Short mmCIF file of C-alpha atoms and ligand atoms in Angstrom, two decimals:
data_model
loop_
_atom_site.label_atom_id
_atom_site.label_comp_id
_atom_site.label_asym_id
_atom_site.label_seq_id
_atom_site.Cartn_x
_atom_site.Cartn_y
_atom_site.Cartn_z
CA MET A 1 0.13 -0.04 0.01
CA GLU A 2 1.51 3.41 -0.79
CA LYS A 3 1.19 4.76 2.62
CA ALA A 4 2.28 8.25 1.88
CA SER A 5 -0.81 9.03 -0.70
CA TYR A 6 -3.04 7.98 2.23
CA THR A 7 -1.72 9.76 5.40
CA ASP A 8 -4.02 12.89 5.10
CA MET A 9 -6.97 10.89 4.71
CA TRP A 10 -5.95 8.80 7.88
CA GLU A 11 -5.25 11.63 9.46
CA ASN A 12 -8.73 13.32 8.73
CA LEU A 13 -10.33 9.97 10.18
CA ASN A 14 -8.41 10.57 13.66
CA LEU A 15 -6.53 7.18 13.15
CA ASP A 16 -3.47 6.91 15.25
CA ILE A 17 -1.16 6.74 12.49
CA GLU A 18 1.83 5.10 14.12
CA ALA A 19 -0.17 2.38 15.62
CA HIS A 20 -2.06 1.78 12.33
CA GLU A 21 1.10 1.58 10.19
CA GLY A 22 2.09 -1.17 13.00
CA LEU A 23 -1.28 -2.82 12.04
CA LEU A 24 -0.47 -2.59 8.19
CA GLU A 25 2.78 -4.03 8.43
CA VAL A 26 1.83 -6.85 10.14
CA LEU A 27 -1.35 -7.33 8.07
CA GLY A 28 1.18 -7.24 4.70
CA LYS A 29 3.71 -9.65 6.43
CA PHE A 30 0.79 -11.96 7.45
CA TYR A 31 -0.88 -11.82 4.11
CA GLY A 32 2.47 -12.37 2.24
CA ASP A 33 3.57 -15.40 4.39
CA ILE A 34 -0.32 -17.05 4.06
CA TYR A 35 -1.25 -16.08 0.38
CA MET A 36 1.47 -15.01 -1.91
CA SER A 37 3.29 -18.03 -0.90
CA GLN A 38 0.54 -20.59 -2.43
CA GLN A 39 1.50 -22.10 -5.56
CA GLY A 40 -0.52 -22.51 -8.75
CA ARG A 41 -3.31 -19.69 -7.73
CA LEU A 42 -5.93 -18.42 -10.27
CA GLN A 43 -5.17 -15.40 -12.03
CA GLY A 44 -8.39 -13.86 -11.08
CA MET A 45 -7.20 -13.95 -7.24
CA GLU A 46 -5.07 -10.58 -8.39
CA TYR A 47 -8.19 -8.69 -7.77
CA LEU A 48 -8.53 -9.93 -4.27
CA ASP A 49 -5.12 -9.42 -3.72
CA PHE A 50 -5.52 -6.10 -5.19
CA VAL A 51 -8.49 -5.01 -2.64
CA LEU A 52 -6.64 -6.49 0.19
CA SER A 53 -3.77 -4.61 -0.45
CA GLU A 54 -5.74 -1.11 -0.93
CA VAL A 55 -8.56 -2.16 1.70
CA HIS A 56 -7.34 0.76 3.95
CA GLY A 57 -6.33 2.94 1.08
CA LEU A 58 -8.41 3.14 -2.08
CA ARG A 59 -11.84 1.65 -0.76
CA ILE A 60 -11.84 4.01 1.99
CA GLN A 61 -11.05 6.71 -0.58
CA GLU A 62 -13.95 5.52 -2.13
CA LEU A 63 -16.35 5.77 1.20
CA VAL A 64 -15.08 9.29 2.30
CA ASP A 65 -15.55 10.53 -1.52
CA ALA A 66 -19.31 8.65 -1.53
CA GLN A 67 -19.81 10.70 1.89
CA LYS A 68 -18.65 14.26 0.14
CA GLN A 69 -21.56 13.32 -2.37
CA GLY A 70 -24.10 13.03 0.45
CA ARG A 71 -24.23 9.26 0.74
CA LYS A 72 -24.08 7.58 4.35
CA ILE A 73 -21.93 4.64 5.34
CA ILE A 74 -23.47 2.02 7.60
CA GLY A 75 -21.07 -0.17 9.39
CA THR A 76 -22.17 -3.96 10.64
CA PHE A 77 -21.30 -6.86 12.72
CA CYS A 78 -23.76 -9.22 11.46
CA VAL A 79 -25.57 -10.86 8.37
CA PHE A 80 -28.76 -10.16 10.20
CA VAL A 81 -28.47 -6.59 8.82
CA PRO A 82 -30.41 -6.58 5.58
CA GLU A 83 -27.90 -4.85 3.01
CA GLU A 84 -30.85 -4.67 0.73
CA LEU A 85 -32.54 -1.79 2.72
CA THR A 86 -28.99 -0.02 3.05
CA LEU A 87 -28.69 -0.01 -0.60
CA ALA A 88 -32.21 1.17 -1.52
CA VAL A 89 -31.34 4.38 0.46
CA ASP A 90 -28.27 4.69 -1.86
CA ALA A 91 -25.68 3.85 1.50
CA ILE A 92 -23.17 1.87 1.21
CA GLN A 93 -22.59 -1.01 3.88
CA VAL A 94 -19.38 -2.29 5.10
CA GLY A 95 -18.61 -5.25 7.64
CA LEU A 96 -16.53 -4.16 10.91
CA CYS A 97 -15.95 -7.73 12.31
CA ALA A 98 -12.14 -7.65 13.31
CA GLY A 99 -10.00 -10.68 13.37
CA ALA A 100 -6.65 -9.45 15.15
CA ASP A 101 -5.60 -9.26 18.55
CA ALA A 102 -4.79 -5.42 18.77
CA GLY A 103 -6.09 -3.02 21.22
CA THR A 104 -7.07 -6.10 23.83
CA GLU A 105 -5.65 -4.39 26.73
CA ALA A 106 -7.97 -0.96 26.03
CA ALA A 107 -10.74 -3.33 25.32
CA GLU A 108 -10.60 -5.06 28.53
CA THR A 109 -11.16 -1.79 30.42
CA VAL A 110 -14.77 -1.79 29.27
CA VAL A 111 -15.73 -5.55 28.56
CA PRO A 112 -14.73 -8.00 30.66
CA ARG A 113 -11.78 -10.35 29.94
CA ASN A 114 -13.85 -13.38 29.14
CA THR A 115 -15.23 -11.99 26.23
CA CYS A 116 -14.71 -13.59 22.74
CA ALA A 117 -11.76 -12.36 20.53
CA LEU A 118 -14.05 -10.92 17.46
CA ILE A 119 -15.79 -8.48 20.18
CA LYS A 120 -12.47 -7.54 22.03
CA SER A 121 -11.10 -6.76 18.56
CA PHE A 122 -13.71 -4.40 17.22
CA ILE A 123 -13.91 -2.97 20.44
CA GLY A 124 -9.87 -2.73 20.68
CA PHE A 125 -9.77 -1.39 16.79
CA LYS A 126 -11.96 1.34 18.01
CA MET A 127 -10.37 2.45 21.20
CA ALA A 128 -6.55 2.26 19.69
CA LYS A 129 -7.89 4.26 16.62
CA ILE A 130 -6.78 1.99 13.90
CA CYS A 131 -9.83 0.71 11.72
CA PRO A 132 -10.78 3.45 9.20
CA TYR A 133 -14.02 1.55 8.49
CA THR A 134 -14.92 2.09 12.06
CA GLU A 135 -14.00 5.47 11.89
CA SER A 136 -15.92 6.31 8.42
CA CYS A 137 -19.26 5.13 9.50
CA ASP A 138 -22.13 7.44 9.51
CA LEU A 139 -24.22 5.00 11.57
CA ILE A 140 -22.95 1.33 12.96
CA ILE A 141 -25.63 -1.45 13.38
CA GLY A 142 -25.61 -3.72 16.23
CA GLU A 143 -28.07 -6.48 17.04
CA THR A 144 -28.89 -8.50 19.98
CA THR A 145 -27.36 -12.02 18.91
CA CYS A 146 -25.43 -13.16 21.51
CA ASP A 147 -25.37 -11.87 25.08
CA GLY A 148 -21.53 -10.89 24.58
CA LYS A 149 -22.42 -8.37 21.89
CA LYS A 150 -25.46 -7.06 23.18
CA LYS A 151 -23.80 -5.96 26.19
CA ALA A 152 -20.59 -4.84 24.37
CA TYR A 153 -22.86 -2.50 22.10
CA GLU A 154 -23.52 -0.47 25.35
CA ALA A 155 -19.82 0.35 26.09
CA PHE A 156 -19.51 0.74 21.92
CA GLY A 157 -22.31 2.84 21.58
CA GLU A 158 -20.72 5.65 23.97
CA MET A 159 -17.37 5.65 21.28
CA ALA A 160 -19.58 5.55 18.26
CA PRO A 161 -23.12 6.56 16.51
CA MET A 162 -24.87 2.94 17.31
CA TYR A 163 -28.58 1.85 16.58
CA VAL A 164 -29.21 -1.85 17.77
CA MET A 165 -31.63 -4.18 15.86
CA GLU A 166 -33.34 -6.79 17.85
CA ILE A 167 -32.62 -10.20 16.75
CA PRO A 168 -35.48 -13.00 17.62
CA GLN A 169 -33.96 -16.02 19.42
CA ARG A 170 -36.49 -18.76 18.38
CA LYS A 171 -38.21 -19.22 15.00
CA GLU A 172 -42.33 -19.12 15.80
CA ALA A 173 -44.71 -17.15 14.17
CA SER A 174 -44.46 -14.22 17.04
CA ASP A 175 -40.68 -14.07 16.20
CA ARG A 176 -41.46 -13.55 12.66
CA GLU A 177 -43.74 -10.43 13.79
CA LEU A 178 -40.99 -9.19 15.95
CA TRP A 179 -38.46 -9.71 13.24
CA LYS A 180 -40.78 -7.64 10.61
CA ALA A 181 -40.96 -5.07 13.16
CA GLU A 182 -37.27 -4.52 13.42
CA VAL A 183 -36.89 -4.56 9.73
CA MET A 184 -39.60 -1.56 9.77
CA ARG A 185 -37.58 0.24 12.08
CA TYR A 186 -34.44 -0.12 10.47
CA LYS A 187 -36.12 0.98 6.97
CA GLU A 188 -37.42 4.21 9.10
CA LYS A 189 -33.96 4.76 10.64
CA LEU A 190 -32.46 4.48 7.07
CA GLU A 191 -35.03 7.06 5.82
CA LYS A 192 -34.66 9.49 8.26
CA LEU A 193 -30.59 9.25 8.15
CA THR A 194 -30.33 9.49 4.49
CA GLY A 195 -33.68 11.89 4.06
CA LYS A 196 -34.43 9.32 0.93
CA THR A 197 -37.73 6.97 0.78
CA ILE A 198 -37.45 3.48 0.14
CA THR A 199 -39.59 3.14 -3.44
CA ALA A 200 -40.49 -0.44 -4.67
CA GLU A 201 -38.22 0.47 -7.54
CA THR A 202 -35.15 1.22 -5.23
CA LEU A 203 -35.84 -1.91 -3.25
CA LYS A 204 -36.66 -4.39 -6.21
CA LYS A 205 -33.15 -2.94 -7.69
CA SER A 206 -31.02 -3.51 -4.23
CA ILE A 207 -32.54 -7.03 -3.88
CA LYS A 208 -31.40 -8.48 -7.13
CA THR A 209 -27.74 -6.54 -6.48
CA VAL A 210 -27.74 -8.41 -3.15
CA ASN A 211 -29.23 -11.49 -4.85
CA ASP A 212 -26.86 -11.49 -7.69
CA LYS A 213 -23.68 -10.98 -4.92
CA ARG A 214 -25.28 -14.39 -3.48
CA ARG A 215 -25.59 -16.24 -6.60
CA ALA A 216 -21.89 -15.41 -7.77
CA LEU A 217 -20.68 -17.11 -4.17
CA GLN A 218 -22.99 -19.95 -4.72
CA ARG A 219 -21.51 -20.63 -8.21
CA LEU A 220 -18.19 -20.33 -6.79
CA ASN A 221 -18.92 -22.74 -3.64
CA THR A 222 -20.57 -25.08 -6.18
CA LEU A 223 -17.49 -25.07 -8.40
CA ARG A 224 -15.14 -25.46 -5.09
CA ALA A 225 -16.49 -28.78 -4.45
CA ALA A 226 -14.92 -30.40 -7.36
CA VAL A 227 -12.38 -33.02 -6.97
CA PRO A 228 -9.46 -32.17 -7.28
CA THR A 229 -10.80 -28.70 -5.70
CA PRO A 230 -9.62 -26.10 -8.12
CA ILE A 231 -9.04 -23.15 -5.41
CA SER A 232 -7.71 -23.09 -1.79
CA GLY A 233 -9.67 -22.88 1.28
CA ARG A 234 -7.72 -19.71 2.01
CA ASP A 235 -8.51 -17.82 -1.22
CA VAL A 236 -12.50 -18.60 -0.96
CA LEU A 237 -12.21 -17.38 2.88
CA LEU A 238 -10.60 -14.09 1.67
CA ILE A 239 -12.98 -13.84 -0.92
CA ASN A 240 -16.00 -14.38 1.61
CA GLN A 241 -14.09 -11.65 3.84
CA VAL A 242 -13.95 -8.97 0.79
CA SER A 243 -17.56 -9.67 0.09
CA PHE A 244 -18.26 -7.09 3.30
CA TYR A 245 -15.91 -4.45 2.28
CA ASP A 246 -16.10 -4.10 -1.52
CA ASP A 247 -18.57 -2.82 -3.93
CA PRO A 248 -21.20 -5.24 -4.36
CA VAL A 249 -21.55 -4.99 -7.94
CA ARG A 250 -17.78 -4.92 -8.74
CA PHE A 251 -17.53 -7.57 -6.36
CA THR A 252 -20.14 -9.86 -8.37
CA ASN A 253 -18.24 -9.32 -11.49
CA SER A 254 -14.61 -10.07 -10.19
CA ILE A 255 -15.83 -13.18 -8.66
CA ASN A 256 -18.08 -14.51 -12.10
CA ALA A 257 -14.93 -14.05 -13.96
CA LEU A 258 -12.94 -15.85 -11.28
CA CYS A 259 -15.57 -18.49 -11.73
CA ASP A 260 -15.13 -18.50 -15.34
CA GLN A 261 -11.34 -19.56 -14.85
CA ILE A 262 -12.43 -22.11 -12.38
CA GLU A 263 -14.59 -23.66 -14.89
CA GLU A 264 -11.30 -23.62 -17.31
CA ARG A 265 -9.36 -25.39 -14.36
CA ILE A 266 -12.32 -27.71 -13.80
CA ALA A 267 -12.34 -28.85 -17.50
CA LYS A 268 -8.68 -29.77 -17.51
CA SER A 269 -9.09 -31.76 -14.42
CA GLU A 270 -6.54 -29.30 -12.59
CA GLY A 271 -6.78 -29.00 -8.89
CA ILE A 272 -4.74 -26.59 -6.55
CA VAL A 273 -3.79 -29.92 -4.60
CA PRO A 274 -3.68 -33.48 -5.83
CA GLU A 275 -6.99 -35.27 -6.22
CA LYS A 276 -6.12 -37.29 -3.03
CA THR A 277 -5.49 -34.53 -0.75
CA PRO A 278 -7.99 -34.87 2.45
CA ARG A 279 -11.16 -32.25 2.12
CA LEU A 280 -12.01 -30.44 5.11
CA MET A 281 -15.05 -28.63 6.17
CA LEU A 282 -14.60 -25.65 8.65
CA ALA A 283 -17.75 -24.86 10.48
CA GLY A 284 -18.63 -22.34 13.21
CA CYS A 285 -17.40 -18.80 14.66
CA PRO A 286 -17.05 -16.36 11.62
CA MET A 287 -13.21 -15.40 10.56
CA ALA A 288 -13.14 -11.81 9.90
CA VAL A 289 -10.08 -10.44 8.51
CA PRO A 290 -7.14 -10.97 9.06
CA ASN A 291 -8.17 -14.38 11.10
CA TRP A 292 -6.35 -16.64 8.70
CA LYS A 293 -4.72 -18.79 11.43
CA LEU A 294 -6.77 -22.16 11.26
CA PRO A 295 -7.42 -22.33 7.43
CA TYR A 296 -3.62 -21.94 6.92
CA ILE A 297 -2.82 -24.40 9.60
CA VAL A 298 -5.01 -26.91 8.20
CA GLU A 299 -3.88 -26.28 4.54
CA SER A 300 0.02 -26.52 5.60
CA SER A 301 -1.06 -29.69 7.21
CA GLY A 302 -1.76 -31.92 4.02
CA ALA A 303 -5.27 -31.23 4.01
CA VAL A 304 -7.53 -28.81 1.84
CA VAL A 305 -10.89 -26.71 3.33
CA VAL A 306 -13.49 -27.06 0.62
CA SER A 307 -16.14 -25.39 2.84
CA GLU A 308 -16.69 -23.01 5.44
CA GLU A 309 -20.09 -23.27 7.64
CA SER A 310 -20.17 -20.05 9.10
CA CYS A 311 -21.38 -16.47 8.21
CA ILE A 312 -18.25 -15.58 6.37
CA GLY A 313 -19.10 -18.90 4.53
CA THR A 314 -21.85 -20.21 3.30
CA ARG A 315 -24.69 -19.15 5.92
CA ASN A 316 -24.07 -15.62 3.91
CA SER A 317 -24.76 -16.82 0.47
CA ARG A 318 -27.25 -19.98 0.91
CA ASP A 319 -30.31 -18.32 0.91
CA LEU A 320 -31.85 -15.89 -1.96
CA VAL A 321 -34.73 -13.17 -1.60
CA ASP A 322 -37.50 -14.01 -3.35
CA GLU A 323 -37.86 -11.44 -6.89
CA SER A 324 -41.05 -11.75 -7.31
CA ALA A 325 -42.59 -9.28 -5.24
CA GLU A 326 -43.79 -6.12 -6.41
CA THR A 327 -44.95 -3.50 -3.66
CA VAL A 328 -42.75 -2.29 -0.85
CA GLU A 329 -44.50 -4.45 1.67
CA GLU A 330 -44.11 -7.46 -0.32
CA MET A 331 -40.56 -7.03 -0.62
CA ILE A 332 -40.02 -6.65 3.09
CA ASP A 333 -41.92 -9.72 3.76
CA ALA A 334 -39.62 -11.55 1.12
CA ILE A 335 -36.46 -10.21 2.83
CA CYS A 336 -37.94 -11.26 6.50
CA ASP A 337 -38.27 -14.54 5.32
CA ARG A 338 -34.96 -14.91 3.73
CA TYR A 339 -33.18 -13.65 7.12
CA MET A 340 -35.26 -15.79 9.31
CA LYS A 341 -33.62 -18.69 7.40
CA ILE A 342 -30.21 -18.03 9.11
CA ASP A 343 -29.16 -20.63 11.29
CA CYS A 344 -27.19 -18.88 13.94
CA ALA A 345 -26.38 -20.38 17.05
CA CYS A 346 -27.88 -17.74 19.03
CA PHE A 347 -31.31 -19.47 18.06
CA THR A 348 -33.10 -22.14 20.23
CA PRO A 349 -33.36 -24.77 18.91
CA ASN A 350 -31.47 -24.79 16.41
CA ASN A 351 -31.75 -28.08 14.45
CA GLU A 352 -31.40 -26.42 11.18
CA ARG A 353 -27.87 -25.57 11.57
CA LEU A 354 -26.77 -29.35 11.96
CA GLU A 355 -29.42 -30.30 8.85
CA ASN A 356 -27.50 -27.84 6.94
CA ILE A 357 -23.96 -28.70 8.11
CA THR A 358 -24.59 -32.46 7.02
CA LYS A 359 -26.16 -31.63 3.94
CA LEU A 360 -23.16 -29.19 3.09
CA ALA A 361 -20.44 -32.30 4.26
CA LYS A 362 -22.07 -34.41 1.78
CA GLU A 363 -22.43 -32.05 -1.01
CA THR A 364 -18.85 -31.22 -0.80
CA LYS A 365 -17.57 -34.38 -0.37
CA VAL A 366 -15.55 -33.63 2.54
CA ASP A 367 -13.65 -36.34 4.51
CA GLY A 368 -14.08 -34.78 8.20
CA VAL A 369 -15.08 -31.55 9.65
CA ILE A 370 -13.31 -28.96 12.04
CA HIS A 371 -15.61 -27.30 14.45
CA TYR A 372 -14.18 -23.82 15.24
CA SER A 373 -15.36 -21.87 18.44
CA LEU A 374 -13.84 -18.93 19.49
CA MET A 375 -12.99 -18.83 23.46
CA PHE A 376 -15.61 -17.47 25.35
CA CYS A 377 -18.47 -17.96 22.71
CA GLN A 378 -21.09 -19.46 24.61
CA PRO A 379 -23.51 -20.22 21.46
CA TYR A 380 -21.00 -21.74 19.03
CA THR A 381 -19.29 -23.81 21.88
CA HIS A 382 -22.78 -25.04 22.86
CA GLU A 383 -23.28 -26.37 19.69
CA THR A 384 -20.15 -28.22 18.91
CA PHE A 385 -21.67 -31.21 21.20
CA LYS A 386 -24.79 -31.37 18.84
CA VAL A 387 -22.88 -30.79 15.55
CA GLU A 388 -20.55 -33.69 16.64
CA LYS A 389 -23.36 -35.96 17.04
CA ALA A 390 -25.12 -35.08 13.89
CA LEU A 391 -22.15 -35.69 12.04
CA ALA A 392 -21.30 -39.13 13.65
CA ASP A 393 -24.58 -40.22 12.64
CA SER A 394 -23.58 -39.39 9.28
CA GLU A 395 -20.25 -41.24 9.88
CA VAL A 396 -18.33 -37.80 9.39
CA PRO A 397 -15.51 -37.38 11.28
CA MET A 398 -15.05 -34.11 13.75
CA LEU A 399 -12.30 -32.21 15.57
CA ALA A 400 -13.38 -29.41 17.75
CA ILE A 401 -11.48 -26.48 18.27
CA GLU A 402 -11.35 -23.59 20.21
CA THR A 403 -9.05 -20.94 19.96
CA ASP A 404 -8.61 -17.13 19.86
CA TYR A 405 -6.67 -14.50 17.65
CA SER A 406 -3.30 -14.95 19.40
CA MET A 407 -0.70 -16.73 17.74
CA GLU A 408 0.58 -18.88 21.02
CA ASP A 409 -1.31 -22.12 20.47
CA VAL A 410 -0.11 -22.46 16.81
CA GLU A 411 2.19 -25.23 17.36
CA GLN A 412 -0.55 -27.44 19.37
CA LEU A 413 -3.20 -26.40 17.01
CA LYS A 414 -1.11 -27.86 14.37
CA THR A 415 -0.42 -31.11 16.14
CA ARG A 416 -4.20 -31.60 16.88
CA VAL A 417 -4.32 -30.99 13.10
CA GLU A 418 -1.98 -33.04 11.64
CA ALA A 419 -3.41 -36.16 13.89
CA PHE A 420 -7.09 -35.86 12.64
CA VAL A 421 -5.65 -35.38 9.00
CA GLU A 422 -3.97 -38.70 9.65
CA ILE A 423 -6.73 -40.26 11.05
CA ILE A 424 -9.15 -39.26 8.02
CA SER A 425 -6.56 -39.81 5.33
S1 SF4 B 501 -22.70 -16.15 13.77
FE1 SF4 B 501 -24.46 -14.99 14.55
S2 SF4 B 501 -24.09 -13.19 15.45
FE2 SF4 B 501 -22.26 -13.72 14.19
S3 SF4 B 501 -22.77 -12.68 12.11
FE3 SF4 B 501 -23.70 -14.92 11.93
S4 SF4 B 501 -25.65 -14.32 12.56
FE4 SF4 B 501 -24.50 -12.61 13.14
S1 SF4 B 502 -18.30 -15.40 18.38
FE1 SF4 B 502 -19.66 -16.01 19.78
S2 SF4 B 502 -19.35 -14.82 21.39
FE2 SF4 B 502 -18.22 -13.94 20.19
S3 SF4 B 502 -19.78 -12.28 18.82
FE3 SF4 B 502 -19.96 -14.19 17.84
S4 SF4 B 502 -21.72 -15.36 18.53
FE4 SF4 B 502 -20.92 -13.86 20.22
#
């Protein structure tokens, strides 16, 4: 990244320039070691490399320029926030989940130590003034998913402009009603913030834009299930991560172009790894940039990741919004129905997730599953037991891993992953 050309912009965003440069340096080195060291990557990944190299530069410049033209920037931490509504008022939605051990000490002055790394990371990024996305936002949307997040937003709300959506915890008719009321409340909030009214025309267009993004990711997920797999798990994780930052139309076009290349590779029976390489699915907590620790460990232990069951994975692209609705009310209903299919571990009961995991394991022909929970994440750690049982019933071996963003356990994790890979080989 050409730091010099963006320093003024970062200063205007009130970043701590020195701390931010330290983060970019670590990020650059980490990316070089984990991504650029791969052999036989598809040419289309150059686009992703470029986006990542400019993730705090050019993309932030685009956001700042959009703001100058009167557009609003909306930050989110959860796939429950309907991007369709955000786009329908010509605002830009960006993900703020953070995946690095930075600002943790500061974060622990406002949230308990036994809070998951994802929460401590986004609070730490804010307190250390190192995230240009957080600093660019006109409004940040929280949600009442897990207890950790909903209490953390009380502290975060004292540092940033926050709005919290209530997310149901069950899937009864009354929960659907609550969710629709929340979607309507978000619609009104956006209209007030932007001074724009959502019309059937703008909403229809944004539903199509977000569906197109999901369709491109679905296409990618179908193609990568080929044997031998044509693309590494690390690269697909990166694509899913970038889907939360990039312009949706540009992203969709780039991923479709990449899929064209993947089809050519499959036609020639070429893989990123030899055909017999053990295939794994990662399931569980989302992995935000630059949390590439576990996929890197897996893929340097003789296995390849062919599916991710998480919100930075198939959960975010699996279901589309029905495009046949014509009125705003009908479209809001279609949006509500689609989002109620999200099988986050914050729901009880959450049997759909078990069905979806076993189905995905079969579709992507995996030899085993690694269930990943962040330490102190109650919802996903609890579900580990049920997932293991459901997979055992389908004769799919599973390894449960609990970790955080630190590098201290890398060697220990590598030993466990290597042993698991040996068992399933
Ligand atoms: S795991 Fe749950 S809380 Fe986290 S982004 Fe997904 S839906 Fe939201
Ligand atoms: S990882 Fe778990 S505890 Fe952390 S925010 Fe997500 S659901 Fe909550």
